[in-house]
Amino acid sequence: MRHRFHALCPYFAMFPESFAETWVERLSAPGELVLDPFCGRGTAPFQAMLMGRQAIANDINPVAYCVTRAKTNAPSAAALRRRVTQLEKRCSGESADATEAGLPPFFASAYSPRTLSQVSFLRRSLRWRESDVDCMLAALILGILHGESQKTRSCLSNQMPRTISTKPAYSIRFWQRHGMTPPDREVFGLLREQIAFRYASEPLAARAQVLAGDFRDLHRKLADLRRQVKLIVTSPPYLDTTNYEEDQWLRLWFLGGPPHPTYKEISRDDRHENPDRYWQLIGDLWRVAGAMLAPKGHLVVRLGGRKLDPNRLARHLEGASVFARRRVVLKSTETSEIKGRQTDSFRPGSKGCRLEVDCCFQVF
């Protein structure tokens, strides 16, 4: 059975666990170290741990950090249930609605009053950066914070995609045009259901090292592990495809951010938006790989972009390997079409990245 932690929180531009599984199996052995410097929802480090490897993960996005840490440092189900009961008792004595909380009109259109009150309470109460238990509860909420409420009762919001948070004004217009109202959800009950469902798969006893920050600092933060990583499996930001600060704004709000989309407040690195500067970002990835990979280690990269030909992506990625300052050999490259894009159910016909290229390199 597929481990149920894998789909804990759907994520835009995520690669499937089969991608990580293939390369981890092929290029590493049990006990060896696997790194993902752009970990997203934590697929590569979690899959590596399932296969008996050690894992290190990093991402500058707080949503990615929270979800990855929850999967790879999971508390017991019993501890989660105790914490939910404790929080529910505290919440029953409080009340808050969109007006009292000073939230924009979007929130009253997205959530019923009861649901919004409970979500706001959990936002204030969970210490997800300090506690593994609260981190998992926050990750479980992130996974149901928005979604296709017309199809399932397991999401909390009015109709939205599961992978991205659409902009407030667009969302309100969409709901009004289609006559949609927010469902009344009892958050603590859904949390208990999520715990029961996810923990049908046994959590791992091992723990990963999960870092929150700019990937360019990894070789300094992990100085004691230089040239010890056997495999890097990663997917850097695609060129001109998505911006997590805008696309994940509602989840970022739940983790303590402002109640509206932001731009360049969490990260000012915009090189994935500029074709002329994008390869500087890839050059920095090679610098990190050069510092961290063990002799004869491998770097596997999945790249995509709306405005770049996959063959050019592969050639440029290989050319940028000079920044590793080590001998690098391209072992394989493969192009695939993206099927069942995640925004199609909400914005059919939208333009986006259609092709991806996978490149495998060995570093000597």
Coordinates of C-alpha atoms in Angstrom, one line a residue:
M1 CA 0.0 0.0 0.0
R2 CA 1.2 3.5 -0.8
H3 CA 2.3 5.2 2.4
R4 CA -0.4 7.7 3.3
F5 CA 2.0 10.4 4.4
H6 CA 3.0 10.9 0.8
A7 CA -0.2 12.8 0.0
L8 CA -0.5 14.5 3.3
C9 CA -0.5 17.9 1.6
P10 CA -0.9 18.3 -2.2
Y11 CA 1.6 20.6 -3.6
F12 CA 2.0 22.5 -6.9
A13 CA 4.9 21.4 -9.2
M14 CA 5.5 18.3 -7.1
F15 CA 7.2 15.2 -8.5
P16 CA 5.7 11.7 -7.7
E17 CA 7.3 9.4 -5.2
S18 CA 7.9 6.9 -8.1
F19 CA 10.4 9.4 -9.5
A20 CA 12.3 9.6 -6.2
E21 CA 12.0 5.8 -5.7
T22 CA 13.5 5.0 -9.0
W23 CA 16.6 7.1 -8.5
V24 CA 17.1 6.3 -4.8
E25 CA 17.0 2.6 -5.6
R26 CA 19.3 2.9 -8.6
L27 CA 21.9 5.3 -7.2
S28 CA 22.2 4.7 -3.4
A29 CA 22.3 1.9 -0.9
P30 CA 20.6 1.6 2.5
G31 CA 22.3 3.8 5.1
E32 CA 23.6 6.3 2.6
L33 CA 22.8 9.9 2.6
V34 CA 20.2 11.5 0.3
L35 CA 19.7 15.3 0.0
D36 CA 17.0 17.4 -1.6
P37 CA 17.8 21.2 -1.4
F38 CA 14.3 22.2 -2.8
C39 CA 12.3 19.6 -0.9
G40 CA 8.8 20.9 -1.5
R41 CA 6.3 18.6 0.1
G42 CA 9.2 16.3 1.1
T43 CA 8.7 13.4 -1.4
A44 CA 12.4 12.7 -2.0
P45 CA 13.6 12.6 1.7
F46 CA 10.5 10.7 2.9
Q47 CA 10.8 8.1 0.1
A48 CA 14.5 7.8 0.8
M49 CA 13.8 7.1 4.5
L50 CA 11.2 4.5 3.5
M51 CA 14.0 2.7 1.6
G52 CA 16.4 2.8 4.6
R53 CA 18.5 5.8 3.6
Q54 CA 19.4 8.8 5.7
A55 CA 17.8 12.0 4.5
I56 CA 18.4 15.8 4.6
A57 CA 15.8 18.2 3.3
N58 CA 15.8 22.0 2.8
D59 CA 13.4 24.6 1.6
I60 CA 12.9 28.3 2.1
N61 CA 9.1 28.0 1.9
P62 CA 7.6 27.6 5.4
V63 CA 4.8 25.4 4.0
A64 CA 7.4 23.1 2.5
Y65 CA 9.4 23.0 5.7
C66 CA 6.3 22.3 7.9
V67 CA 5.0 19.5 5.7
T68 CA 8.4 17.9 5.1
R69 CA 9.3 18.0 8.8
A70 CA 5.9 16.5 9.8
K71 CA 6.4 13.5 7.4
T72 CA 10.0 12.8 8.3
N73 CA 9.8 13.5 12.1
A74 CA 6.3 12.2 12.8
P75 CA 5.0 12.0 16.4
S76 CA 2.7 9.1 17.5
A77 CA -1.0 9.1 16.7
A78 CA -1.8 8.9 20.4
A79 CA 0.2 12.2 21.0
L80 CA -1.7 13.9 18.2
R81 CA -5.1 12.8 19.5
R82 CA -4.3 14.0 23.0
R83 CA -3.2 17.4 21.7
V84 CA -6.4 17.7 19.6
T85 CA -8.5 17.1 22.6
Q86 CA -6.6 19.7 24.6
L87 CA -6.9 22.3 21.9
E88 CA -10.6 21.5 21.4
K89 CA -11.4 22.2 25.1
R90 CA -9.5 25.5 25.0
C91 CA -11.2 26.5 21.7
S92 CA -14.7 25.9 23.1
G93 CA -14.2 28.8 25.5
E94 CA -13.2 31.3 22.8
S95 CA -14.9 32.9 19.8
A96 CA -13.7 34.8 16.8
D97 CA -15.2 35.7 13.4
A98 CA -13.8 37.4 10.4
T99 CA -14.7 40.9 11.7
E100 CA -13.3 40.4 15.1
A101 CA -10.1 38.9 13.7
G102 CA -9.7 41.9 11.3
L103 CA -9.6 39.6 8.3
P104 CA -10.3 40.7 4.7
P105 CA -13.7 39.8 3.1
F106 CA -12.2 36.8 1.4
F107 CA -12.2 34.8 4.6
A108 CA -15.9 35.1 5.2
S109 CA -16.6 33.9 1.7
A110 CA -14.1 31.1 2.0
Y111 CA -15.1 29.7 5.3
S112 CA -18.2 29.3 7.4
P113 CA -18.2 31.3 10.7
R114 CA -17.6 28.2 12.8
T115 CA -14.9 26.8 10.6
L116 CA -13.1 30.1 10.4
S117 CA -13.3 30.5 14.2
Q118 CA -11.6 27.1 14.7
V119 CA -9.0 27.6 12.0
S120 CA -8.1 31.0 13.4
F121 CA -7.8 29.5 16.9
L122 CA -5.5 26.8 15.7
R123 CA -3.4 29.3 13.8
R124 CA -2.9 31.2 17.0
S125 CA -2.3 28.1 19.2
L126 CA -0.1 25.7 17.2
R127 CA 3.6 26.0 18.0
W128 CA 4.6 24.2 14.8
R129 CA 8.2 25.4 14.7
E130 CA 9.0 24.1 18.2
S131 CA 6.8 21.0 18.6
D132 CA 6.8 17.9 16.3
V133 CA 3.2 17.2 17.5
D134 CA 2.0 20.7 16.5
C135 CA 4.0 20.6 13.3
M136 CA 2.1 17.5 12.2
L137 CA -1.2 19.0 13.2
A138 CA -0.4 22.2 11.2
A139 CA 0.6 20.0 8.2
L140 CA -2.7 18.1 8.4
I141 CA -4.6 21.4 8.4
L142 CA -2.5 22.7 5.5
G143 CA -3.6 19.6 3.6
I144 CA -7.3 20.3 4.1
L145 CA -7.3 24.1 4.4
H146 CA -8.6 24.5 0.9
G147 CA -9.9 22.1 -1.8
E148 CA -12.7 20.9 -4.0
S149 CA -15.5 21.1 -1.5
Q150 CA -18.0 20.3 -4.2
K151 CA -16.4 16.8 -4.4
T152 CA -15.3 16.0 -0.9
R153 CA -16.2 16.8 2.7
S154 CA -12.6 16.5 3.9
C155 CA -11.6 20.1 2.9
L156 CA -12.5 23.2 4.9
S157 CA -13.0 25.9 2.3
N158 CA -15.3 27.0 -0.4
Q159 CA -14.4 25.5 -3.8
M160 CA -10.7 26.0 -4.5
P161 CA -7.8 23.8 -6.0
R162 CA -6.1 21.6 -3.5
T163 CA -2.6 22.5 -4.7
I164 CA -2.7 26.3 -4.8
S165 CA -4.5 29.2 -3.1
T166 CA -6.1 31.3 -5.8
K167 CA -6.1 35.1 -5.4
P168 CA -8.8 36.6 -3.1
A169 CA -10.5 38.8 -5.7
Y170 CA -10.5 36.0 -8.3
S171 CA -11.9 33.5 -5.8
I172 CA -14.7 35.7 -4.7
R173 CA -15.7 36.4 -8.3
F174 CA -15.6 32.7 -9.1
W175 CA -17.8 31.7 -6.1
Q176 CA -20.3 34.5 -6.8
R177 CA -20.5 33.6 -10.5
H178 CA -21.2 29.9 -9.7
G179 CA -23.4 30.5 -6.6
M180 CA -21.0 28.7 -4.2
T181 CA -21.1 29.1 -0.5
P182 CA -18.6 27.9 2.1
P183 CA -19.3 24.5 3.7
D184 CA -19.8 24.3 7.5
R185 CA -16.9 22.1 8.7
E186 CA -16.1 21.0 12.2
V187 CA -12.3 21.3 12.2
F188 CA -11.4 19.1 15.2
G189 CA -13.5 16.3 14.0
L190 CA -11.8 16.4 10.6
L191 CA -8.4 16.5 12.2
R192 CA -9.2 13.3 14.0
E193 CA -10.3 11.7 10.8
Q194 CA -7.1 12.8 9.1
I195 CA -5.0 11.3 11.9
A196 CA -6.9 8.0 11.6
F197 CA -6.5 8.0 7.8
R198 CA -2.8 9.0 7.6
Y199 CA -1.7 6.8 10.4
A200 CA -3.1 3.7 8.8
S201 CA 0.4 3.7 7.5
E202 CA 3.0 3.2 10.2
P203 CA 5.1 6.3 10.8
L204 CA 8.9 5.9 10.5
A205 CA 11.1 5.5 13.5
A206 CA 14.0 7.3 11.8
R207 CA 14.2 11.1 11.6
A208 CA 15.5 13.4 8.9
Q209 CA 17.3 16.6 9.2
V210 CA 15.0 19.3 7.8
L211 CA 16.4 22.8 7.3
A212 CA 14.5 26.1 6.5
G213 CA 16.4 28.6 4.5
D214 CA 18.2 29.5 1.3
F215 CA 19.7 26.5 -0.4
R216 CA 22.9 28.5 -1.2
D217 CA 23.8 28.3 2.6
L218 CA 23.6 24.4 2.7
H219 CA 27.3 23.8 2.3
R220 CA 28.0 26.1 5.2
K221 CA 25.2 24.7 7.5
L222 CA 26.2 21.1 6.7
A223 CA 29.9 21.7 6.7
D224 CA 30.5 18.5 8.7
L225 CA 28.8 16.5 5.9
R226 CA 30.7 17.9 3.0
R227 CA 31.4 15.2 0.3
Q228 CA 29.4 12.7 2.2
V229 CA 26.1 12.9 0.3
K230 CA 25.6 9.9 -2.0
L231 CA 22.7 11.3 -4.0
I232 CA 20.9 14.6 -4.6
V233 CA 17.4 14.2 -6.0
T234 CA 15.7 17.6 -6.6
S235 CA 13.5 19.8 -8.7
P236 CA 14.5 23.5 -8.5
P237 CA 11.9 26.2 -9.2
Y238 CA 10.7 26.0 -12.8
L239 CA 11.5 29.0 -15.0
D240 CA 8.5 31.4 -15.1
T241 CA 6.0 28.8 -13.9
T242 CA 5.0 29.4 -10.3
N243 CA 5.7 31.6 -7.3
Y244 CA 5.2 29.9 -4.0
E245 CA 4.6 33.1 -2.0
E246 CA 1.6 33.9 -4.2
D247 CA 0.4 30.4 -4.9
Q248 CA 0.6 29.3 -1.3
W249 CA -0.5 32.5 0.3
L250 CA -3.4 31.0 2.3
R251 CA -1.3 28.2 3.8
L252 CA 1.4 30.8 4.6
W253 CA -1.3 32.8 6.4
F254 CA -2.2 29.8 8.5
L255 CA 1.5 29.4 9.4
G256 CA 1.6 33.0 10.7
G257 CA 1.9 35.1 7.6
P258 CA -0.3 38.1 6.4
P259 CA -3.9 37.5 5.3
H260 CA -3.1 38.3 1.6
P261 CA -0.7 37.2 -1.1
T262 CA 2.8 38.6 -0.8
Y263 CA 5.7 38.9 -3.2
K264 CA 9.4 38.8 -2.3
E265 CA 8.8 39.1 1.4
I266 CA 10.0 35.6 2.3
S267 CA 12.5 35.2 -0.5
R268 CA 13.9 38.0 -2.7
D269 CA 15.5 35.4 -5.0
D270 CA 13.6 36.0 -8.2
R271 CA 16.0 34.4 -10.6
H272 CA 13.5 31.7 -11.5
E273 CA 11.4 34.4 -13.2
N274 CA 14.2 35.8 -15.4
P275 CA 15.6 33.7 -18.2
D276 CA 18.8 35.6 -18.3
R277 CA 19.4 35.0 -14.5
Y278 CA 17.9 31.6 -14.2
W279 CA 21.2 29.9 -14.9
Q280 CA 22.8 31.7 -12.0
L281 CA 20.4 29.9 -9.8
I282 CA 21.3 26.6 -11.4
G283 CA 25.0 27.5 -11.1
D284 CA 24.5 27.9 -7.3
L285 CA 22.8 24.4 -7.2
W286 CA 26.0 23.0 -8.8
R287 CA 28.1 24.8 -6.3
V288 CA 26.2 23.1 -3.5
A289 CA 26.3 19.8 -5.3
G290 CA 30.1 20.1 -5.8
A291 CA 30.6 20.8 -2.1
M292 CA 28.2 18.1 -0.7
L293 CA 28.4 15.1 -3.1
A294 CA 30.7 12.2 -2.2
P295 CA 33.1 11.0 -4.9
K296 CA 31.1 9.2 -7.6
G297 CA 27.9 10.6 -6.1
H298 CA 25.0 11.6 -8.3
L299 CA 22.8 14.6 -8.9
V300 CA 19.4 13.9 -10.4
V301 CA 17.5 17.1 -11.5
R302 CA 13.9 17.5 -12.9
L303 CA 13.5 20.8 -14.7
G304 CA 10.7 22.5 -16.6
G305 CA 9.7 25.9 -17.9
R306 CA 7.0 27.5 -20.0
K307 CA 9.4 29.3 -22.3
L308 CA 12.4 26.9 -22.6
D309 CA 12.8 23.9 -24.9
P310 CA 13.6 20.8 -22.9
N311 CA 16.7 20.1 -25.0
R312 CA 18.0 23.5 -24.2
L313 CA 17.3 22.9 -20.6
A314 CA 19.4 19.8 -20.6
R315 CA 22.3 21.4 -22.5
H316 CA 22.3 24.5 -20.2
L317 CA 22.1 22.3 -17.1
E318 CA 25.1 20.4 -18.3
G319 CA 27.0 23.5 -19.1
A320 CA 26.3 25.0 -15.7
S321 CA 28.1 22.0 -14.1
V322 CA 31.4 23.9 -14.4
F323 CA 30.4 25.6 -11.1
A324 CA 30.7 22.3 -9.3
R325 CA 34.5 22.6 -9.8
R326 CA 34.6 18.9 -10.1
R327 CA 34.5 16.5 -13.0
V328 CA 30.9 15.9 -14.0
V329 CA 29.5 13.4 -16.5
L330 CA 26.0 13.5 -17.9
K331 CA 24.7 9.9 -17.6
S332 CA 21.2 10.2 -18.9
T333 CA 18.4 12.6 -20.0
E334 CA 14.8 12.0 -20.6
T335 CA 11.9 14.3 -21.6
S336 CA 8.3 13.7 -20.5
E337 CA 4.9 15.4 -21.0
I338 CA 3.1 16.7 -17.9
K339 CA -0.4 15.0 -17.8
G340 CA -3.3 15.9 -15.6
R341 CA -2.0 19.3 -14.6
Q342 CA -3.2 20.4 -11.2
T343 CA -4.8 23.7 -12.1
D344 CA -7.0 22.2 -14.9
S345 CA -9.9 21.5 -12.6
F346 CA -10.2 25.1 -11.5
R347 CA -8.7 27.0 -14.5
P348 CA -9.2 24.7 -17.6
G349 CA -7.1 25.6 -20.6
S350 CA -4.6 27.7 -18.6
K351 CA -1.2 27.9 -20.0
G352 CA 1.7 26.4 -18.0
C353 CA 4.6 24.1 -18.1
R354 CA 3.9 21.1 -20.5
L355 CA 7.2 19.3 -20.6
E356 CA 9.8 18.3 -18.1
V357 CA 13.3 17.0 -18.5
D358 CA 15.1 14.6 -16.1
C359 CA 18.9 14.7 -16.1
C360 CA 21.2 12.4 -14.2
F361 CA 24.9 13.4 -13.5
Q362 CA 27.7 11.7 -11.8
V363 CA 30.3 13.8 -9.9
F364 CA 33.9 12.6 -9.5

